[in-house]
Structure formats: structure tokens, C-alpha cells
Tab-separated table of C-alpha atoms in Angstrom:
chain	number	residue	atom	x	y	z
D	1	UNK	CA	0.000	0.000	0.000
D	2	UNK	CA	3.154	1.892	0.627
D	3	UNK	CA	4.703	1.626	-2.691
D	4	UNK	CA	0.933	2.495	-4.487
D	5	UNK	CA	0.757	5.595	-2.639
D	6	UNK	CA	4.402	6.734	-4.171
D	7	UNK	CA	3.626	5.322	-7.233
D	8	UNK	CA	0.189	7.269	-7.642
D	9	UNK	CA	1.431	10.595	-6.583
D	10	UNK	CA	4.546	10.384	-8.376
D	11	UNK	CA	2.490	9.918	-11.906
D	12	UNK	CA	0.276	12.833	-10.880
D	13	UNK	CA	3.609	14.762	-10.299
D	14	UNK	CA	5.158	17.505	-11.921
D	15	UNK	CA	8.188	16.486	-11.475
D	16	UNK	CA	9.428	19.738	-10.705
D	17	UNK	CA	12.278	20.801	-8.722
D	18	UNK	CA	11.609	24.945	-7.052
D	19	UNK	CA	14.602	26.074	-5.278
D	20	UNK	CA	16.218	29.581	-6.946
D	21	UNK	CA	19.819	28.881	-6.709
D	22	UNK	CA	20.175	25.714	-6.811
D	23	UNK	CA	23.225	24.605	-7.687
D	24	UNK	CA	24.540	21.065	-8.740
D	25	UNK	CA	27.928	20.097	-7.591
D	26	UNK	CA	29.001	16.712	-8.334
D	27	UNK	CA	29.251	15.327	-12.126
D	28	UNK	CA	26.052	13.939	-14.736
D	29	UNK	CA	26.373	10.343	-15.242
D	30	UNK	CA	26.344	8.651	-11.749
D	31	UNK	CA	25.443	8.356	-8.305
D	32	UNK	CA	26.583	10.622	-5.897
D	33	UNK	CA	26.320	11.210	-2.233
D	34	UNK	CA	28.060	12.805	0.697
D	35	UNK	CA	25.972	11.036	3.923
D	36	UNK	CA	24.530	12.128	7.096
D	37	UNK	CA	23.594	15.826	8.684
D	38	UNK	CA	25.653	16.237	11.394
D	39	UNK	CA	29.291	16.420	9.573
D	40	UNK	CA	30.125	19.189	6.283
D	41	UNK	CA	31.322	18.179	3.059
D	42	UNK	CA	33.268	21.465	3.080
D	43	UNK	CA	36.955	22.027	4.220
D	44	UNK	CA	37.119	24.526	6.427
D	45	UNK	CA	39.510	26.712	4.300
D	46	UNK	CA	36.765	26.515	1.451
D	47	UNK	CA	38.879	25.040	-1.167
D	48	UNK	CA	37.361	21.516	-1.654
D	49	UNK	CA	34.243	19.480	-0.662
D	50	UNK	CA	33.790	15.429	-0.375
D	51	UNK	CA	31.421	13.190	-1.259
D	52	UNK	CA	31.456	9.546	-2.753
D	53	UNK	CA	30.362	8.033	-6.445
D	54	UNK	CA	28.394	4.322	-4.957
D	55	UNK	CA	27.121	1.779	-7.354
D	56	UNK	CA	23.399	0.987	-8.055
D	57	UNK	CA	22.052	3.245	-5.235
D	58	UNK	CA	18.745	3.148	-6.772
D	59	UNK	CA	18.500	-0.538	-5.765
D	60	UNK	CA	21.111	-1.026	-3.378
D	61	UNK	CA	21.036	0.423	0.514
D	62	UNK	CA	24.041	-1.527	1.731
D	63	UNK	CA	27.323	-2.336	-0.259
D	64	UNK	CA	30.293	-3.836	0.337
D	65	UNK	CA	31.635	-2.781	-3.767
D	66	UNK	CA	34.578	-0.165	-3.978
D	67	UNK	CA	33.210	3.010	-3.711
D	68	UNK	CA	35.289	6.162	-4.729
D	69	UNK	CA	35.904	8.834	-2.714
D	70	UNK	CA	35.815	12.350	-4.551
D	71	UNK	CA	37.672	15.141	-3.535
D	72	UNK	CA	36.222	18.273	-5.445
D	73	UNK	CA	38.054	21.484	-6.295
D	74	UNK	CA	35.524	24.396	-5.634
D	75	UNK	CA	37.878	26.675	-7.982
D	76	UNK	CA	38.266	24.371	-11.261
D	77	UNK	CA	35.422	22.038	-10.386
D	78	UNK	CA	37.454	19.147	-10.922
D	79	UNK	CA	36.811	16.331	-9.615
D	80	UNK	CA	39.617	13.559	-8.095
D	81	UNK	CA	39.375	9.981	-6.180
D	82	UNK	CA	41.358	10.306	-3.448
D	83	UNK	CA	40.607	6.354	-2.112
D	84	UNK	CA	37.960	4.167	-1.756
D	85	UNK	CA	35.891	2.372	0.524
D	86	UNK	CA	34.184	-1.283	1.121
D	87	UNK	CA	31.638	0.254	3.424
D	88	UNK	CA	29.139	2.258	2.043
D	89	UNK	CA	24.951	2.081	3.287
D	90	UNK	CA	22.381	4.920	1.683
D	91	UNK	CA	21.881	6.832	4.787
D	92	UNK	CA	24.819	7.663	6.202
D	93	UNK	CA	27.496	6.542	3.479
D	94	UNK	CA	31.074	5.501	5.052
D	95	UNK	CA	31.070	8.138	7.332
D	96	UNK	CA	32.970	10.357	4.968
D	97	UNK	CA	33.483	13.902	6.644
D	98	UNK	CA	36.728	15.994	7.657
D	99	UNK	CA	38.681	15.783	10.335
D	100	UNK	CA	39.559	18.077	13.280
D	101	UNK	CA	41.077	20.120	14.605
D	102	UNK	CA	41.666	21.974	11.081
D	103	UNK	CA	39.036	20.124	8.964
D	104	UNK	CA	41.032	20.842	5.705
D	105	UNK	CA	43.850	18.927	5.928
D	106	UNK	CA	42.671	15.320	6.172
D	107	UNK	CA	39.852	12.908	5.754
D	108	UNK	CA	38.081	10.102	8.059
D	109	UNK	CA	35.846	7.302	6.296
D	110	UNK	CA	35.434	3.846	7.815
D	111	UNK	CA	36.258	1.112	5.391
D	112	UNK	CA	36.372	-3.241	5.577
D	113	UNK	CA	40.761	-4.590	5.438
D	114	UNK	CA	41.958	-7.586	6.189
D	115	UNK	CA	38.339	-9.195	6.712
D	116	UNK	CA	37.650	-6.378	10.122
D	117	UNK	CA	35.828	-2.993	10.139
D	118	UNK	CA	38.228	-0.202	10.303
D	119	UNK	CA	38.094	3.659	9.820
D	120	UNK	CA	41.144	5.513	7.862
D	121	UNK	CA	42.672	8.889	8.231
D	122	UNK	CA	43.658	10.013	5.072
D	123	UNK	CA	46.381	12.930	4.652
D	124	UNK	CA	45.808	15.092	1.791
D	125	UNK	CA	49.399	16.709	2.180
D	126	UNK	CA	51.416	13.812	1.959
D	127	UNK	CA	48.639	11.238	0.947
D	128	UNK	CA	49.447	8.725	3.406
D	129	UNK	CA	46.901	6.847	5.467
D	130	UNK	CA	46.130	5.532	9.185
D	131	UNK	CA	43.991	2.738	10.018
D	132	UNK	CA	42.248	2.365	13.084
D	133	UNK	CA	41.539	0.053	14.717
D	134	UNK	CA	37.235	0.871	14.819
D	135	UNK	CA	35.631	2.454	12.155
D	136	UNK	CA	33.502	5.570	13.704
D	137	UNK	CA	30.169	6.885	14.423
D	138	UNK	CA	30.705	10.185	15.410
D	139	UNK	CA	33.876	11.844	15.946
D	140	UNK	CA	35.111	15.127	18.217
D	141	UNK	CA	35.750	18.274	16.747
D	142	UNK	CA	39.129	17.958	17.902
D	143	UNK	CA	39.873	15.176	16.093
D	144	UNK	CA	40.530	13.088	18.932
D	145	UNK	CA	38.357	10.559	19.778
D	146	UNK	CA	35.859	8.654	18.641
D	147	UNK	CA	32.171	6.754	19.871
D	148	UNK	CA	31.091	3.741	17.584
D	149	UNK	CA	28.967	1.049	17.860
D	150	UNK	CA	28.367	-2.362	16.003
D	151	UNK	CA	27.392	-1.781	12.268
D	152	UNK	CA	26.495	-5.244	11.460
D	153	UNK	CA	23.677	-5.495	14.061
D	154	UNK	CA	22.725	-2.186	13.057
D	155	UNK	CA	22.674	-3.889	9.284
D	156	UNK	CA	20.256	-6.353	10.524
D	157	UNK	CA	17.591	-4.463	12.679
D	158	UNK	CA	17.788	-0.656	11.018
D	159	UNK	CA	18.359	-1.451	7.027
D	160	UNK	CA	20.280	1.602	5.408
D	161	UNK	CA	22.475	2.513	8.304
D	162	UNK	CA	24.475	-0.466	8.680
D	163	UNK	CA	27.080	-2.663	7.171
D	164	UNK	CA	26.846	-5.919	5.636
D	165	UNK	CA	30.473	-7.215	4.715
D	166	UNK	CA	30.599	-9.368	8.134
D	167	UNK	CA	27.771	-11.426	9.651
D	168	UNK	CA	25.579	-10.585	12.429
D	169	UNK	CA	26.665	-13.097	15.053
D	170	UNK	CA	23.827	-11.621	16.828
D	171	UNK	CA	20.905	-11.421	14.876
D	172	UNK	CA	18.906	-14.096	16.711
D	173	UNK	CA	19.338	-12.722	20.412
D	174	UNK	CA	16.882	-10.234	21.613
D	175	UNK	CA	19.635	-8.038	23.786
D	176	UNK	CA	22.508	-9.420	23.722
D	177	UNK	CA	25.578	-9.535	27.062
D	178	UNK	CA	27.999	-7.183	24.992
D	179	UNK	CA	29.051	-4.129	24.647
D	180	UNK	CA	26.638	-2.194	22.553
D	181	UNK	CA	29.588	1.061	21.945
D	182	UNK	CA	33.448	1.430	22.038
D	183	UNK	CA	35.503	4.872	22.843
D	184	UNK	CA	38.317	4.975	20.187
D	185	UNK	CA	41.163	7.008	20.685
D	186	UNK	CA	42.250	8.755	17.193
D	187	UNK	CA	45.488	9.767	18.366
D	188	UNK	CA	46.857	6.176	19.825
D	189	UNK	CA	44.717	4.476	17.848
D	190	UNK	CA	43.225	2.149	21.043
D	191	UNK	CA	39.778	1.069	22.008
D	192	UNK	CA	38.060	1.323	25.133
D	193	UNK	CA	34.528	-0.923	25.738
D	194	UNK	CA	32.152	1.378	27.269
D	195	UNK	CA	30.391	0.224	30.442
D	196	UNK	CA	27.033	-1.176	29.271
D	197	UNK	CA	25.841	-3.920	26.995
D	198	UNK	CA	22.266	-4.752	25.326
D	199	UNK	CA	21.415	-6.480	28.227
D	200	UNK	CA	22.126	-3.839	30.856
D	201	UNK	CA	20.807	-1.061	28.646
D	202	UNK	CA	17.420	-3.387	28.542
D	203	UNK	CA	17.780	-3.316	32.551
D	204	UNK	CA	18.334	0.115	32.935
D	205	UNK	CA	14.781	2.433	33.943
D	206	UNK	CA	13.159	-0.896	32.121
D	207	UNK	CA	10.065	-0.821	30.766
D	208	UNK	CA	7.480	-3.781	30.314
D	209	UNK	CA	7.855	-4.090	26.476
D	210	UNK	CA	11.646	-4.163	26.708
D	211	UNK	CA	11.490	-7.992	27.969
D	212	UNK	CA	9.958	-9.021	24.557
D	213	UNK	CA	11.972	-7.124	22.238
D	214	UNK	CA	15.155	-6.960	19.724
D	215	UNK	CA	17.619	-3.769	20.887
D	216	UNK	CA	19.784	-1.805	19.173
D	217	UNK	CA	21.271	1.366	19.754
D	218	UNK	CA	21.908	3.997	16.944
D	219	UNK	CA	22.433	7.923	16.244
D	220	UNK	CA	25.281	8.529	18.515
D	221	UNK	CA	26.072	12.116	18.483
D	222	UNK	CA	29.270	13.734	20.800
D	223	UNK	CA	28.358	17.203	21.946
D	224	UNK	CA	30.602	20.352	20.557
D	225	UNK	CA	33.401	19.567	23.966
D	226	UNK	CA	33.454	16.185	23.591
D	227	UNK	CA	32.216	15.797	26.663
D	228	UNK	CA	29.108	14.347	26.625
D	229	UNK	CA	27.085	12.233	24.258
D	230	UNK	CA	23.525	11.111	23.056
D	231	UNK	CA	22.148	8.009	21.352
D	232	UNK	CA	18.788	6.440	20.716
D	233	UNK	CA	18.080	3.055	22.520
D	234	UNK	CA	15.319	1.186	20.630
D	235	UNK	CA	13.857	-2.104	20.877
D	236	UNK	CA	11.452	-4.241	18.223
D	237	UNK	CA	8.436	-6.319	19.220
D	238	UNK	CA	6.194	-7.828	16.656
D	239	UNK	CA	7.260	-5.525	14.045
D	240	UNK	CA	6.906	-2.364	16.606
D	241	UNK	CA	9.575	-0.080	17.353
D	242	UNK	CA	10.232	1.726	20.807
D	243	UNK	CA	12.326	4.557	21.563
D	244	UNK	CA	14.081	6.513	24.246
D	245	UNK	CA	17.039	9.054	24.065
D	246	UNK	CA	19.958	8.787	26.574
D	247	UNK	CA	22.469	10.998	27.135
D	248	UNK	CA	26.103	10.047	29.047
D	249	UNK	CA	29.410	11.529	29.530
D	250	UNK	CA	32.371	10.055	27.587
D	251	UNK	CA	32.939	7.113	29.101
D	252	UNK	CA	29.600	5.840	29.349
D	253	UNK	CA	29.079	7.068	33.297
D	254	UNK	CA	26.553	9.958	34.455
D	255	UNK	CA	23.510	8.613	31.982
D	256	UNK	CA	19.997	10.396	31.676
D	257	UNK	CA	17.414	9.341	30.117
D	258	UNK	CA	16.327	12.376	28.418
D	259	UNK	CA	13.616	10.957	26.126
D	260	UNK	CA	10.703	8.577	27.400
D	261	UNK	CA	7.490	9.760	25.963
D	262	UNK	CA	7.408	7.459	23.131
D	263	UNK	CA	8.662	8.020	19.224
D	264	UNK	CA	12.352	9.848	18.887
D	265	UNK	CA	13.903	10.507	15.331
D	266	UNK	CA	16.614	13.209	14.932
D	267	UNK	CA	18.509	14.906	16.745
D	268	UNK	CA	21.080	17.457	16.791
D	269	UNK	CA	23.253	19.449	19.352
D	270	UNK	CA	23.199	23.237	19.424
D	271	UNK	CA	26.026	23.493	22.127
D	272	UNK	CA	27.189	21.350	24.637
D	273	UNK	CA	23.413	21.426	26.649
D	274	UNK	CA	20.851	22.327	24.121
D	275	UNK	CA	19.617	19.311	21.549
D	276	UNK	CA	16.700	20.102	19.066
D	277	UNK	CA	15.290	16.786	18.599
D	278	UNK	CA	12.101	15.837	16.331
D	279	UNK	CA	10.273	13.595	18.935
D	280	UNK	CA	6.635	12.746	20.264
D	281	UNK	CA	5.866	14.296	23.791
D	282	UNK	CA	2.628	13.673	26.115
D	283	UNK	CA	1.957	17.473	25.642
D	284	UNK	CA	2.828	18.187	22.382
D	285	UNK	CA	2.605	14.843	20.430
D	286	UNK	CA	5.303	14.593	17.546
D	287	UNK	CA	7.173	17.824	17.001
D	288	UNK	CA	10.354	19.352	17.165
D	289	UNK	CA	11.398	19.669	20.675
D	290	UNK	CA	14.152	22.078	21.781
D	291	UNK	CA	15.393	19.551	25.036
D	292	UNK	CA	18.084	20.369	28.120
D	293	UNK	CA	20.193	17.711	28.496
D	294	UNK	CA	20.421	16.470	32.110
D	295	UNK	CA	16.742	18.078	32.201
D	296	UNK	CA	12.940	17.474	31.656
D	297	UNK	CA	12.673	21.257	30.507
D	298	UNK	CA	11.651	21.030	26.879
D	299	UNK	CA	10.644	23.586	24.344
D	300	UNK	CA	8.226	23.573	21.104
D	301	UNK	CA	9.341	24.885	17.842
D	302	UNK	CA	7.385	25.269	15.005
D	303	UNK	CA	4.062	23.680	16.442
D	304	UNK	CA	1.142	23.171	14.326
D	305	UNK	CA	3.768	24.248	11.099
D	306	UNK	CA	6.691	21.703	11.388
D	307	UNK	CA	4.363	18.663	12.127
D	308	UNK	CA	6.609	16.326	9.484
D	309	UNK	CA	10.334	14.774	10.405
D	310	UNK	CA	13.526	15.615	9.280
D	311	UNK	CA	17.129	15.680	9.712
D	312	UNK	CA	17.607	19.257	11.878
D	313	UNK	CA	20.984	21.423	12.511
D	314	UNK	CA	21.868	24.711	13.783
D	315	UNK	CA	24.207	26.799	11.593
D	316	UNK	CA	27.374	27.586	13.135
D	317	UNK	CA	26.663	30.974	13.906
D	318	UNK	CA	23.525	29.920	15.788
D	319	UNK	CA	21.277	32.270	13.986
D	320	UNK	CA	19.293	29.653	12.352
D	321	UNK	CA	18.326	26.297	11.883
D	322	UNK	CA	17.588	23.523	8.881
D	323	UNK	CA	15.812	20.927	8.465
D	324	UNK	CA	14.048	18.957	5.791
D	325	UNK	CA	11.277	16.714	4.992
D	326	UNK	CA	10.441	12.819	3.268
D	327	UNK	CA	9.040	12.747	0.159
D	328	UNK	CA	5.270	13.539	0.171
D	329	UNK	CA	2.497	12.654	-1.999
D	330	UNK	CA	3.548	13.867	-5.453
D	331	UNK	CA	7.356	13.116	-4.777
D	332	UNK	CA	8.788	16.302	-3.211
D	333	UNK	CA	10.900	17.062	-0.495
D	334	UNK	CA	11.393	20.285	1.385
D	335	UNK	CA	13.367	22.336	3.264
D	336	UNK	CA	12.461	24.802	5.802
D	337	UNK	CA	14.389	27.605	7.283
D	338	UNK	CA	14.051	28.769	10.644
D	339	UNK	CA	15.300	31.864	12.305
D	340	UNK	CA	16.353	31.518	15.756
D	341	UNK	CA	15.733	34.996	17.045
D	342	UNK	CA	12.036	35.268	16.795
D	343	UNK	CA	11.411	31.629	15.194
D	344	UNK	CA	10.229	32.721	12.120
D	345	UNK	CA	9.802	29.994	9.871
D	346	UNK	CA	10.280	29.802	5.706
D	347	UNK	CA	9.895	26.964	2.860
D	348	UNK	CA	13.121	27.878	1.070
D	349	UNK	CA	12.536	25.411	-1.725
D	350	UNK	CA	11.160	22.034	-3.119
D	351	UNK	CA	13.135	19.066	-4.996
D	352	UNK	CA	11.262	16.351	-6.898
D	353	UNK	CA	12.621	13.293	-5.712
D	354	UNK	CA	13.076	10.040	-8.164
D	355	UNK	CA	10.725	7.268	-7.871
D	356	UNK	CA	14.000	5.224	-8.303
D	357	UNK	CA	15.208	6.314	-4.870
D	358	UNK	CA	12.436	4.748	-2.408
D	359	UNK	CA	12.083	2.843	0.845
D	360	UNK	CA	15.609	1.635	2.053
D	361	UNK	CA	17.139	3.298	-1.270
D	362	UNK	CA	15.460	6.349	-0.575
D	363	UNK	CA	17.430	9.398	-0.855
D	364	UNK	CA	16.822	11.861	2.019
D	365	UNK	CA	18.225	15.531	2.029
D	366	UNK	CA	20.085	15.069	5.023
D	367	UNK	CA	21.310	19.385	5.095
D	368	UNK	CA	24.380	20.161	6.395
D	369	UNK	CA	26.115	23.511	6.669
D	370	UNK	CA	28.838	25.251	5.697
D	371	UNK	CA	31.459	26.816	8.638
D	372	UNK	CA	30.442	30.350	7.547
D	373	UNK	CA	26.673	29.777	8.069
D	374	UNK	CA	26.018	30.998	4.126
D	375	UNK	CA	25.161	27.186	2.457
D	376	UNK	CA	23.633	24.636	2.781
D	377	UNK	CA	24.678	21.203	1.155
D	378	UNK	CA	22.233	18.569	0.487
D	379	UNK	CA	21.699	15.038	-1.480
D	380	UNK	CA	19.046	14.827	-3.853
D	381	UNK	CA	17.797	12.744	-6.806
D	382	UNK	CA	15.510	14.821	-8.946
D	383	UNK	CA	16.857	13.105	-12.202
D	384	UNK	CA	17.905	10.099	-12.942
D	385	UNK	CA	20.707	9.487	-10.523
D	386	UNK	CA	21.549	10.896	-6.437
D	387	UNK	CA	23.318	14.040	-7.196
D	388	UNK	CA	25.221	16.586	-4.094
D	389	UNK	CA	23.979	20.083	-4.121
D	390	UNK	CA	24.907	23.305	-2.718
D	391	UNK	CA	22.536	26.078	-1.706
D	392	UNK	CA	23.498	29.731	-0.469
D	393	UNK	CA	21.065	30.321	2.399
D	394	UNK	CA	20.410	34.393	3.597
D	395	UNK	CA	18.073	36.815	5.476
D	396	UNK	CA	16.439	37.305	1.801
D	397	UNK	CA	14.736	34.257	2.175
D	398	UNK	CA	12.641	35.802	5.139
D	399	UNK	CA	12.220	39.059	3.095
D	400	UNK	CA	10.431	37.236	0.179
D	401	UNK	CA	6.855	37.358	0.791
């Protein structure tokens, strides 16, 4: 019924793409993508941007095929494979992004050698690599550390986010007596087990349905210090998914369980204690929330006009946030603009997204920002293949009536 729905609306489509500006980045001819909306495809000295060429992403959402990494020159427009990578899922990609503390001198993207996960630090001065011995999930603006978790169970109960080149050795038990997320230190290249499992995290403030169900834990995000992070805890029963969002300090101590209500989707740090998080809440039902960690204060933004999810950020200079919507009846996506100051909110634009791209393949927007606060990057697919985009974002939008 699912798939009717798309396929109705996307015949009574225009097919139209309305966003003024809109400019296409990567080359005609073949899939493109740079991943998820917490990390920048920009270097920080503005020179280049990265994103990856995959394989059969209309049909594929996990592959283990080499998939080139593209380094692109934002003054010639040339583009370059700087490596590849064995890892690649439609979501999130490798984990491609820049690393700190300079974001402009080298790359991080998890990759499969010598039959393990791994992530590699790639040197675009000197073009040598380092492999660690994790790949990552989310990474420290200082470059430093690292939180990750296990892909292939990820593979198996969250399709699209995980990896599929090893087994799931774990696939048939419902929470498993192992550790769930690792601490990996960049620098000396060691791993630390963090101090709960499936089992304890199915223990901890339990709840009835948690006996009966399969649990994963996903969306790990580090706050801006690195001192504290978040990540969604669900569990599955009969098909249903459960959610909660828990928040720690860096070695897995100190944990609060922020979220409890019911349904949590995406989140996003604005500094090291504010999260904006698209969520349900007993008051407000599903909306974005503006949440305190270590708190049960919680703000609504948007109500009533932002009622659909999406993949939210602040821009750097806090002035304003993005976020972005699924597909909706005749096959377009948005994105919405909102201005932090007096919460004004404004559709910048609409994208037509392929009927190709759908259900595990989909291809969602996933905005990021530039350092400087002036673009926006996104993924689309209004034509025939997943192309990277860049849109300059300014108070003009909110003078347009």
C-alpha cells in the first residue's frame, strides 16, 4: 500500500524541482552522495568538498563494492578519487566527513581490510593513510576521539544505516551480554569498551515491552566539547519499534534518560546542553522539541507548522536552523528555514525526488552547513541518478513574501 501511494502521486507529479539557486555540484552520469547531517562536506579553508560516487544506489542500501571517494576542487570544479571504501549504506554513506582540529587537511571514512571494520585517516598533504583500529560513528571536533557502535547489528535491525560485509553473530538474540559502543582514541589508535551492553541497557529504567523485544542502539552524536554524548536506545516487538534518548558523559558514566514519551527521530546538538530533537511528547505529540540535556525542561518549535520529520541542525553561527522533509504525496521534499531569534519559519525550496530512490534506497536531504553559516549542502535525486547540491542560504529568504 506503501509503494501504491508513491507510485500514484509520483504519476500525478510535476516532477518539478523549485529552489532559486540551486546549484549542482558533483558530475552527470552517476550516483553521488556525501551522507549524514551532522558532519560538512566542506573544508574549512573553502577550497574543496567530499562526497562519494556508490554503485546501483537506486536498488542497493548496503554495499560492500569499492566506492570512490571524490575530492572536489571548488575553484576548477574538478573532480579527483582520493581512495575508496568497502563500506558504504544509503543513509549515512562511510562516514565520509573531515577531520579536526583543522578540517582541511585530512579525511576520516570507515572502510572493511583484512576481513575487520576499520576507519582511515587520510592525509591530503602527503597522501598517506592511518587505520584504526574501529571504524567511527561520530567523531570530536578535535579530532581526537571517537564513539562507535556495532554496524552489522545495526545492518540487521535498522536497514540503510548499517554494514553488511561481516555477519551478524547476533541477529537471533533479543539483547545481547555485549558491549553495545566502544571509545576509540584517534590519536593512539586504542579502544576502550564502554560500560554497558544490550542487556544492561534493557535493565536500565526498564520498561514492560523491553522484555519481549530486539535492541539496538543507533544515532550517537558527541556534543561540541566532547564531553558528553547522546544516542537512541530502541527495541522491536512484533514488528513495533520503541524509543528513548539517553544521554552520558564520555565514558559511558553519568547517563539520563532524556527521552521517554514514546517516538524519537533526529537529533542534533546546538552546544554542549541544548539538543533540538524531532520527537513525540505527552503534551505536544510529535514535534520538534528544543530539550536540556540532564533536564525534563523542553521547548516547542514550530508547532502546528513543522508537524513532518527531518534531519535538523543549527548553523554555526547559531542564527538559524535547517531541516528537511520525506518525500510527500507527489514526490517532493522540502526544506524549511528557521530563524532563531524570533522563530520565524520559511519553505526555502522544493526538490522532486526520483521514484528510483524509495524505501531503504530512498534518498533523504540530510542538510548540512557550511562553517560560515552561508550554504547549505544537500543530497538529492531529482533526475535520474543521487546528485550533491549546494545552496546559499540568507536573510532574503525571510524578506520574500
Amino acid at each position: 500500500m506503501k509503494n501504491v501511494y508513491a507510485f500514484t502521486g509520483n504519476i500525478l507529479s510535476d516532477k518539478k524541482t523549485e529552489m532559486p539557486g540551486l546549484v549542482q555540484i558533483s558530475s552527470n552520469g552517476r550516483d553521488h552522495n556525501f551522507g549524514y547531517y551532522d558532519k560538512s562536506p566542506w573544508s574549512k579553508d573553502q577550497k574543496y568538498m567530499i562526497y562519494l560516487a556508490p554503485e546501483n544506489a537506486g536498488k542497493e542500501y548496503v554495499s560492500q563494492k569499492s566506492t570512490p571517494i571524490i575530492l572536489y576542487d571548488r575553484m576548477s570544479g574538478e573532480e579527483t578519487i582520493l581512495a575508496r571504501t568497502h563500506v558504504w549504506n544509503s543513509q549515512q554513506g562511510c562516514m565520509l566527513q573531515w577531520l579536526g582540529p583543522d578540517f582541511s587537511s585530512r579525511i576520516l571514512f570507515n572502510d572493511f581490510r583484512e576481513g575487520r571494520y576499520c576507519s582511515v585517516v587520510y592525509n591530503l598533504e602527503n597522501g598517506t593513510e592511518t587505520v584504526l583500529q574501529r571504524p567511527v560513528y561520530t567523531v570530536s571536533a578535535d579530532g581526537k576521539i571517537a564513539i562507535t557502535l556495532d554496524f552489522s547489528r545495526l545492518n540487521t535491525f535498522r536497514p540503510g544505516y548499517g554494514y553488511s560485509n561481516l555477519k551478524d553473530s547476533t541477529s537471533h538474540e533479543m539483547y545481547p551480554d555485549m558491549p553495545c559502543m566502544w571509545k576509540l582514541d584517534i590519536e593512539n589508535n586504542t579502544v576502550e569498551e564502554l560500560p554497558f551492553t544490550y542487556k544492561t541497557l534493557s535493565e536500565w529504567k526498564p520498561q514492560e515491552s523491553m522484555k519481549s523485544g530486539y535492541h539496538k542502539v543507533n544515532h550517537i552524536m558527541l556534543n561540541p566539547s566532547a564531553t558528553r554524548f547522546m544516542f537512541i536506545h530502541r527495541w522491536i516487538v512484533d514488528g513495533v519499534t520503541y524509543h528513548r534518548l539517553i544521554t552520558c558523559d564520555i565514558n559511558g558514566n553519568e547517563m539520563y534518560l532524556l527521552l521517554d514519551d514514546g517516538m524519537v527521530s533526529h537529533n542534533n546538538w546546538k552546544n554542549d546542553k541544548t539538543i533540538i530533537s524531532y520527537c513525540y511528547s505527552v503534551n505536544d505529540g510529535d514535534a520538534y522539541h528544543v530539550l536540556h540535556d540532564m533536564s525534563q525542561e523542553r521547548e516547542v518549535i514550530g508547532k502546528n507548522i513543522l508537524t513532518i520529520d527531518g534531519h535538523p541542525s543549527y548553523s554555526p553561527d547559531g542564527k538559524y536552523i535547517i531541516t528537511d522533509t520525506y518525500p510527500d504525496w507527489k514526490r517532493k521534499q522540502h526544506l524549511f528555514l528557521i530563524r532563531v531569534s524570533d522563530g520565524r519559519i520559511k519553505k526555502i525550496g522544493s526538490i522532486y525526488s526520483n521514484i528510483r530512490y524509495l524505501n531503504e534506497t530512498r534518498c533523504d536531504l540530510h542538510p548540512r552547513w557550511n562553517y560560515d553559516s552561508k550554504e547549505i549542502c544537500f543530497d538529492g535525486a531529482e533526475g535520474e541518478y543521487r546528485q550533491v547540491y549546494v545552496l546559499k542560504v540568507d536573510e532574503n529568504f525571510f524578506k520574500r513574501l
